[in-house]
Structures are given as structure tokens and as C-alpha cells.
Coordinates of C-alpha atoms in Angstrom, one line a residue:
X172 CA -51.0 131.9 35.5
X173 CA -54.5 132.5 37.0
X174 CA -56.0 130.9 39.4
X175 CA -58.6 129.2 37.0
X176 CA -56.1 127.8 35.1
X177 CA -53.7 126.1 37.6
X178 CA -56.5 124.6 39.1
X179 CA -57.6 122.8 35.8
X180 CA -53.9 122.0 34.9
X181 CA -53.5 120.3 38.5
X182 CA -57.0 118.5 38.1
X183 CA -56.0 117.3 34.5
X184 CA -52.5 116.2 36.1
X185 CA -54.1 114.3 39.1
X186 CA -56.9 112.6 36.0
X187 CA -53.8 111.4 34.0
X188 CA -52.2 109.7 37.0
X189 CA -55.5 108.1 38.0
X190 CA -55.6 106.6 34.6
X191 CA -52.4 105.1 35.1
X192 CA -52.7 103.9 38.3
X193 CA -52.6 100.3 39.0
X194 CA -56.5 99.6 40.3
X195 CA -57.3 101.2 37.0
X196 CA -55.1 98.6 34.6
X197 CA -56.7 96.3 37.5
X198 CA -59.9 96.8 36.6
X199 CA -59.6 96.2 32.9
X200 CA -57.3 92.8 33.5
X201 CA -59.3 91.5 36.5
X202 CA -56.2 92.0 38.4
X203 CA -55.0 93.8 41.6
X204 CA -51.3 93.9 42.0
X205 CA -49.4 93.6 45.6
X206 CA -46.0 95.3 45.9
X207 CA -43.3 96.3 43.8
X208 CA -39.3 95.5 44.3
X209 CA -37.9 96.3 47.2
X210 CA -36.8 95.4 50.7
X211 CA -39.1 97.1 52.9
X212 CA -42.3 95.7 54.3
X213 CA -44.9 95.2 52.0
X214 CA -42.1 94.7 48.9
X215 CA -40.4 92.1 47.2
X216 CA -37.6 90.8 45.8
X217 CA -38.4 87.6 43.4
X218 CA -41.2 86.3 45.6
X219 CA -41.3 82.4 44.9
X220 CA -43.3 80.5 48.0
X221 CA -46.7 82.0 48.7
X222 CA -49.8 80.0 50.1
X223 CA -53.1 81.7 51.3
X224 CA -54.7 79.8 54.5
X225 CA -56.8 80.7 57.0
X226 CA -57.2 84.3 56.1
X227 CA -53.8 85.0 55.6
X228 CA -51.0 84.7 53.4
X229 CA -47.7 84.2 53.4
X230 CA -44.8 85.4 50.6
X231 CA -41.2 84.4 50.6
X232 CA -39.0 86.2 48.4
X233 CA -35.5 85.2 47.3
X234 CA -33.9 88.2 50.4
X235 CA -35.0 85.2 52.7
X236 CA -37.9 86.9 54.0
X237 CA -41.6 85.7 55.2
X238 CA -44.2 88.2 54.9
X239 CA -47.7 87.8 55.9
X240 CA -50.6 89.6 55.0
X241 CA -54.1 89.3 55.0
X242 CA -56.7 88.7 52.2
X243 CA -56.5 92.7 51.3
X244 CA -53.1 93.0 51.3
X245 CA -52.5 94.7 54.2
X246 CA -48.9 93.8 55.8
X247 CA -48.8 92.2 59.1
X248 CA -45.5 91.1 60.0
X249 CA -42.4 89.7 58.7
X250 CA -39.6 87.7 59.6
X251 CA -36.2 87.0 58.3
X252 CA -35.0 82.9 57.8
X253 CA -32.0 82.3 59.6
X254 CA -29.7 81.0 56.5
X255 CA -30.2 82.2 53.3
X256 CA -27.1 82.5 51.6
X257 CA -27.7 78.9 49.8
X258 CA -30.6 80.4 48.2
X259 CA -34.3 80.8 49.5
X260 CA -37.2 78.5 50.0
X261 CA -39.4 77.8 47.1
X262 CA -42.6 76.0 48.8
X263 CA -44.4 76.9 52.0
X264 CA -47.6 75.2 53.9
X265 CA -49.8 75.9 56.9
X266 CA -51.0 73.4 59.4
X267 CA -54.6 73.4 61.2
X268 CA -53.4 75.1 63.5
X269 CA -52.0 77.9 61.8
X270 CA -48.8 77.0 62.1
X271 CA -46.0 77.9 59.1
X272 CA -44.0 74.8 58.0
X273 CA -41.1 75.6 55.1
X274 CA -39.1 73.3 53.1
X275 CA -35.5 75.1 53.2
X276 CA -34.7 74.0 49.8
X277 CA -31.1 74.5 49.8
X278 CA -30.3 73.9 52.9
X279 CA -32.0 70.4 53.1
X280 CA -34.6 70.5 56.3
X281 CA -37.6 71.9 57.0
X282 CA -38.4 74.9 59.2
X283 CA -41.5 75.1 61.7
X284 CA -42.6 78.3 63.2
X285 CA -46.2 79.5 64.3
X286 CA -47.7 82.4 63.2
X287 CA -46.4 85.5 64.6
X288 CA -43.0 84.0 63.3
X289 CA -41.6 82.6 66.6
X290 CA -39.2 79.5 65.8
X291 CA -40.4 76.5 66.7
X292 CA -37.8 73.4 65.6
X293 CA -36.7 72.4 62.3
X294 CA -35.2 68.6 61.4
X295 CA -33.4 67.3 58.2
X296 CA -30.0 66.7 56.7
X297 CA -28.5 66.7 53.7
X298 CA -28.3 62.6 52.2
X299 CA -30.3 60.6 50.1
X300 CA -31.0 58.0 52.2
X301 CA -34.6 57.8 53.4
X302 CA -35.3 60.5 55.9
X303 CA -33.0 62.9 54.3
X304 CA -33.2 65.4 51.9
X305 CA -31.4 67.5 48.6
X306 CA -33.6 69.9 47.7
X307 CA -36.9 69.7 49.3
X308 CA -39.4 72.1 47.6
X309 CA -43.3 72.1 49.0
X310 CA -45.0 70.5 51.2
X311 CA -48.2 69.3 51.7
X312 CA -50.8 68.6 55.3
X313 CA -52.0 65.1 55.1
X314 CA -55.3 63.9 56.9
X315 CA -53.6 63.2 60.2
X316 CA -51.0 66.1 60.1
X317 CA -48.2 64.3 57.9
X318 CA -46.1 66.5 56.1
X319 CA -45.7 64.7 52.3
X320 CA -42.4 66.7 51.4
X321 CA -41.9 67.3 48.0
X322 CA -38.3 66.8 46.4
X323 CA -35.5 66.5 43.7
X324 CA -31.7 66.4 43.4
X325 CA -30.0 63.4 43.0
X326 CA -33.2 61.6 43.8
X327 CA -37.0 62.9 42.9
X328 CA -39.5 61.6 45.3
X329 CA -42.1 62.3 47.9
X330 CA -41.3 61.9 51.8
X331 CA -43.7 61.6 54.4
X332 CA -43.0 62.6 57.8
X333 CA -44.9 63.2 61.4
X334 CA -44.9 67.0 62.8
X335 CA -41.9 65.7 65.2
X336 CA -40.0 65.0 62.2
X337 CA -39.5 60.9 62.5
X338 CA -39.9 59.2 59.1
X339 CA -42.7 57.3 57.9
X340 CA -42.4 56.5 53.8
X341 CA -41.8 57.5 50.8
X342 CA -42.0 57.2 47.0
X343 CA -41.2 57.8 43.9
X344 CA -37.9 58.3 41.4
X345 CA -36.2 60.3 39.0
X346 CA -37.8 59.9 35.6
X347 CA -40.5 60.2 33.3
X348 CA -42.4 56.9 33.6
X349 CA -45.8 56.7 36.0
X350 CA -45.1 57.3 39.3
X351 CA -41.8 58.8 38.7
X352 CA -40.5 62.8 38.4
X353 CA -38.3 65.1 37.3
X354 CA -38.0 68.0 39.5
X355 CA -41.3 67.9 41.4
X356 CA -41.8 72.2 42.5
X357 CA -45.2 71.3 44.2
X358 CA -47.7 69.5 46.1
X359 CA -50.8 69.9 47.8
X360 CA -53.9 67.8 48.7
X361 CA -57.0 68.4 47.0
X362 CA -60.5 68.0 48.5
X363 CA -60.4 64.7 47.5
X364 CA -57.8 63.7 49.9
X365 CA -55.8 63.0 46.8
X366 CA -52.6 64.8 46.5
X367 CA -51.6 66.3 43.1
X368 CA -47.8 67.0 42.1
X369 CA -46.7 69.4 39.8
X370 CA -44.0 67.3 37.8
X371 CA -42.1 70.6 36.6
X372 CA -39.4 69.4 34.0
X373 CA -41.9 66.2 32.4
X374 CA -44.6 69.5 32.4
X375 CA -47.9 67.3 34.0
X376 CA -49.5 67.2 37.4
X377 CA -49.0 63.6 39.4
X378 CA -51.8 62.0 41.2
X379 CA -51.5 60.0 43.8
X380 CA -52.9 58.7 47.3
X381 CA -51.7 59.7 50.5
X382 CA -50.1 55.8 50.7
X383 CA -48.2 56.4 47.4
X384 CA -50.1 54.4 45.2
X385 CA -49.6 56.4 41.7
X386 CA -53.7 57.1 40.1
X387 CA -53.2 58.9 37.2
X388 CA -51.6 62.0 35.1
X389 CA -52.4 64.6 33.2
X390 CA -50.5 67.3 30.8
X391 CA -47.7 67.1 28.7
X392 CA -45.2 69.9 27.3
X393 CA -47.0 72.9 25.4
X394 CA -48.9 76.2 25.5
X395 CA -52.3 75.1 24.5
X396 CA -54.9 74.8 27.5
X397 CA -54.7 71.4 29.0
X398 CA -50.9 71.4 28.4
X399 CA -47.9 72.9 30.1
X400 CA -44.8 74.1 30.5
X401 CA -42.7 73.7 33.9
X402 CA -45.4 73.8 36.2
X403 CA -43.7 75.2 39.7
X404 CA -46.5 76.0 41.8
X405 CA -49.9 74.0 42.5
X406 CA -53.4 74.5 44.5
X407 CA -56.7 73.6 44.8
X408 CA -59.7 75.4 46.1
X409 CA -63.0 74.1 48.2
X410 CA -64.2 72.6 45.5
X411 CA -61.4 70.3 44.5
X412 CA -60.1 72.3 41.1
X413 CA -56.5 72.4 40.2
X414 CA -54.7 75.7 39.8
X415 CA -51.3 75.4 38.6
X416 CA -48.8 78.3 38.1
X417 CA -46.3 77.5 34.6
X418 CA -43.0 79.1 35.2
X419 CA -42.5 78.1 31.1
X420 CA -46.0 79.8 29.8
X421 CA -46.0 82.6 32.1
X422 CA -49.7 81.9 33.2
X423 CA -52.2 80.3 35.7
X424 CA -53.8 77.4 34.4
X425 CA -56.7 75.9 36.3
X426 CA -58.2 71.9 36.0
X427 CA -60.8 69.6 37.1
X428 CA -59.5 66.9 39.3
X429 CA -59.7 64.8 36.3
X430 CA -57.3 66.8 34.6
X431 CA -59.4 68.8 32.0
X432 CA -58.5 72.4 31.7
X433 CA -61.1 75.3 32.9
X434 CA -59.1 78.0 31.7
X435 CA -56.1 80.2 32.1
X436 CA -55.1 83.5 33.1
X437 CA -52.0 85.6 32.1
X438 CA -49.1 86.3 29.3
X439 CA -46.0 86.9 29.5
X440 CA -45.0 91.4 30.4
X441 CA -45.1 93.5 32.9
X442 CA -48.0 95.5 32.5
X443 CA -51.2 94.3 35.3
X444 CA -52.5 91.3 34.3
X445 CA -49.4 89.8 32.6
X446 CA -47.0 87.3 34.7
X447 CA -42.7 86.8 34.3
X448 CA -41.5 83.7 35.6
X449 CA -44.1 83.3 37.7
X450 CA -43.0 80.9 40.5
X451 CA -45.9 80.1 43.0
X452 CA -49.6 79.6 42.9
X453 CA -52.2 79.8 45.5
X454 CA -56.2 80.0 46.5
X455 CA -58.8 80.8 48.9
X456 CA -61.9 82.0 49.6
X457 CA -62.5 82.3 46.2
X458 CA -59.4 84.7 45.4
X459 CA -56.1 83.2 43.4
X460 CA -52.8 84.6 44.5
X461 CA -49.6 84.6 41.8
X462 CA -45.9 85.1 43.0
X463 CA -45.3 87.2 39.9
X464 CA -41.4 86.7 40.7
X465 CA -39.7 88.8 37.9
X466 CA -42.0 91.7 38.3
X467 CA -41.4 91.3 42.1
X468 CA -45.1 91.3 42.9
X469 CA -48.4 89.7 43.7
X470 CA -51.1 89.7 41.3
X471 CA -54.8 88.5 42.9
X472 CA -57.9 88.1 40.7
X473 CA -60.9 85.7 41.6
X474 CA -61.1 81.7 40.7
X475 CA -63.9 82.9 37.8
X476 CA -61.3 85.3 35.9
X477 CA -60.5 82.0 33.7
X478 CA -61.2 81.4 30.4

């Protein structure tokens, strides 16, 4: 083979791979993916928690893992939760002051670290009296730094807690009336100082005030826009819209604070721009982040890729 030649096969080889690349597919979906499975840093295995903050974000994946990263992608550090055989944490949040605060779902208490992933105390116990917890799932940063912890089990219902852990209220029970849940996956307060639940098993979002008095609901089961199916992971950006993550339609949906849907993003496969079992949902500046758990990676595209 001349020399001619193997040079055109090898750029013809290296044009064929660039077609296939990922930021290719990216471009035509909107999408740029993060990761692939794996263990190592920068990989996943089912990633379920994930909450951009502050110009980072954070991905917990089902090998008990918390990676951060920043707005790009790049990996920053990682650190393994102590107890993991249970199963792994499905909801994470951030303070003001940076600091990571985890809901260990199956092991009923909730972690508090800063940053860099130093341990910093954790409180909780299994029990459904008040102040205890079965599976608590998200949690959310109240006005004056309560943590309103999502939960279900035995008993659905929303506890609110200072940063030292002492119990201050709570709401809410298992069922499908107003004010009630059935597996409540997330939580998170808007702009409005309202929080908004996603109510995963009766497939709507719960509004409510930070004192627990129930305001309204929106969504019901289905796979047209404005209605759901097992919403698991919720967020709202700086201007106060919605954007919920349907582990049943296997796509993003975003809202108005009033409930009235702006769009959604996604199908169900594994090519870029399509979601499986996507577990966790979350935004800022301007950029939407999806735990795209089944294809063990993050997919980012901007809050204007809805339709």
C-alpha cells in the first residue's frame, strides 16, 4: 500500500469515528453526555442523587460513591459513604455554605460532610415516631437553614429539622388525598420560598409552605405534557420553573410554578439524547443535569432545549 493511500484510509477511519463520537450525536440532540459505566473516577454505576450548586455538582451512584465535578464535567474528587450494603442514597442537597447533606435512604439518617468530602456528623434512627426515619429520600434548605427531609416507608411525610439535627415538625401521610403521598422521591424549594414534592407513586408535584400548610397540586398519571409518570427527581431554576425527572416516561419535564407544562426533553434508548430510568433531576446556571441511571451517565442540555 502506498503512502497516498494509507494516508486517505487513516483520515477516512479517523472521519467515521468523529461522526460517531458522542459531541457529534450531542450536537444534533442538544445533549452532552458525562461518563459511561464504570468504577473509576469520572464513571458510573446507576447514578441516582445528583444536584448542581454553586458551580459544582455532585453524583451518587448505586457503588456508594459521591463524585463532584464542575459545570464542564471535569472530575474533582470523590469519596466513598461509609455503609452501603443497604443500598445507596437517592436524594442529595447543598447548604449556603457549600456544605453536602445526604439522606442515607436505607440506612435511616442523614449524612453531613463539607465539600472536599471530610465527614462532619450525621443523626437519625430507624422508627416512625417523629424525629425518626424509614427511608428518607431528598432533602431540601429552608429559609433559615432547616433541612425539610423528604420520606416514605411505613409512613410518607415531610420532616423538618435544624443543621444540629433536633426536631422541629412535620407533615403529611400515606395516601392520595391533598396533603398526603405515596412515596415522595423529591423535594426542593423554589424561588418562591414554596417547596414543591415530587409525589412519585400518585405521579403529581405537592405544593406546600415551609409551615406545612398544603397549597395546591398539579399532574396526574400519563405521558402527555402536563402529566406524569413516577416522578423521582425535582428542581427549580432562578426563575422559579419546575423541572421534574419521570422515572415512568423516561423524560425531563419542566412547569411553571402554577403547574402548566413548558415542555419536555427525552425518550426512552440509549442513544444521546434518550434517557432509561432516569432517576434524578437537577439545574443551574441555565444548564439541566439528568442522572441517566440505566445508561450509567449524565446527560446536560440547557433549560431552553424544551418543547
Amino acid at each position: 500500500m502506498n503512502a497516498t493511500r494509507a494516508r486517505w484510509i487513516i483520515s477516512l477511519i479517523v472521519l467515521i469515528l468523529m461522526g460517531n463520537c458522542s459531541g457529534e450525536e450531542g450536537a444534533k440532540s442538544g445533549a452532552t453526555v458525562w461518563g459511561s459505566r464504570g468504577k473509576q473516577p469520572g464513571r458510573f454505576g446507576t447514578p441516582r442523587a445528583i444536584l448542581a450548586r454553586q458551580g459544582a455538582v455532585y453524583v451518587i451512584d448505586r457503588t456508594g460513591r459521591v463524585q463532584k465535578f464542575d459545570e464542564e464535567g471535569t472530575f474533582l474528587l470523590q469519596w466513598t459513604l461509609e455503609k452501603i450494603d443497604n443500598g445507596a442514597p437517592t436524594g442529595i442537597a447543598v447548604d449556603a455554605a457549600g456544605d453536602v447533606w445526604i439522606p442515607d435512604t436505607h440506612n435511616s439518617r442523614i449524612l453531613h460532610y463539607h465539600s472536599d468530602g471530610t465527614f462532619v456528623s450525621s443523626f437519625g434512627e430507624y422508627g416512625k415516631e417523629p424525629g425518626k426515619f424509614i427511608f428518607p429520600t431528598d432533602i431540601a434548605i429552608g429559609d433559615k437553614g432547616e433541612l425539610f427531609i423528604a420520606e416514605y416507608g411505613e409512613i410518607d411525610r415531610i420532616q423538618v429539622f435544624t443543621p444540629e439535627g433536633h426536631y422541629l415538625r412535620g407533615w403529611g401521610e400515606y395516601g392520595s388525598g391533598e396533603g398526603q403521598f405515596n412515596r415522595a422521591m423529591g423535594i426542593v424549594k423554589a424561588k418562591d420560598g414554596q417547596l414543591y414534592i415530587a409525589d412519585s407513586v400518585n405521579s403529581r408535584v405537592v405544593v406546600c409552605s415551609q409551615a406545612g400548610e398544603f397549597l395546591r397540586q398539579f399532574g396526574h398519571k400519563g405521558s402527555a405534557k402536563g402529566e406524569m409518570s413516577f416522578p423521582y427527581g425535582i428542581d427549580a431554576d432562578e426563575e422559579g420553573n419546575i423541572y421534574v425527572c419521570e422515572y415512568g416516561n423516561n423524560r425531563l419535564q419542566k412547569f411553571s410554578p402554577a403547574g402548566q407544562s413548558l415542555g419536555t426533553w427525552g425518550r426512552l434508548g440509549d442513544a444521546v439524547g434518550e434517557l432509561a430510568q432516569p432517576w434524578g433531576v437537577t439545574v443551574d446556571n441555565g444548564k439541566v443535569f439528568a442522572a441517566d441511571s440505566k445508561n450509567h451517565r449524565i446527560q446536560v442540555i440547557s433549560v431552553k432545549d424544551f418543547h
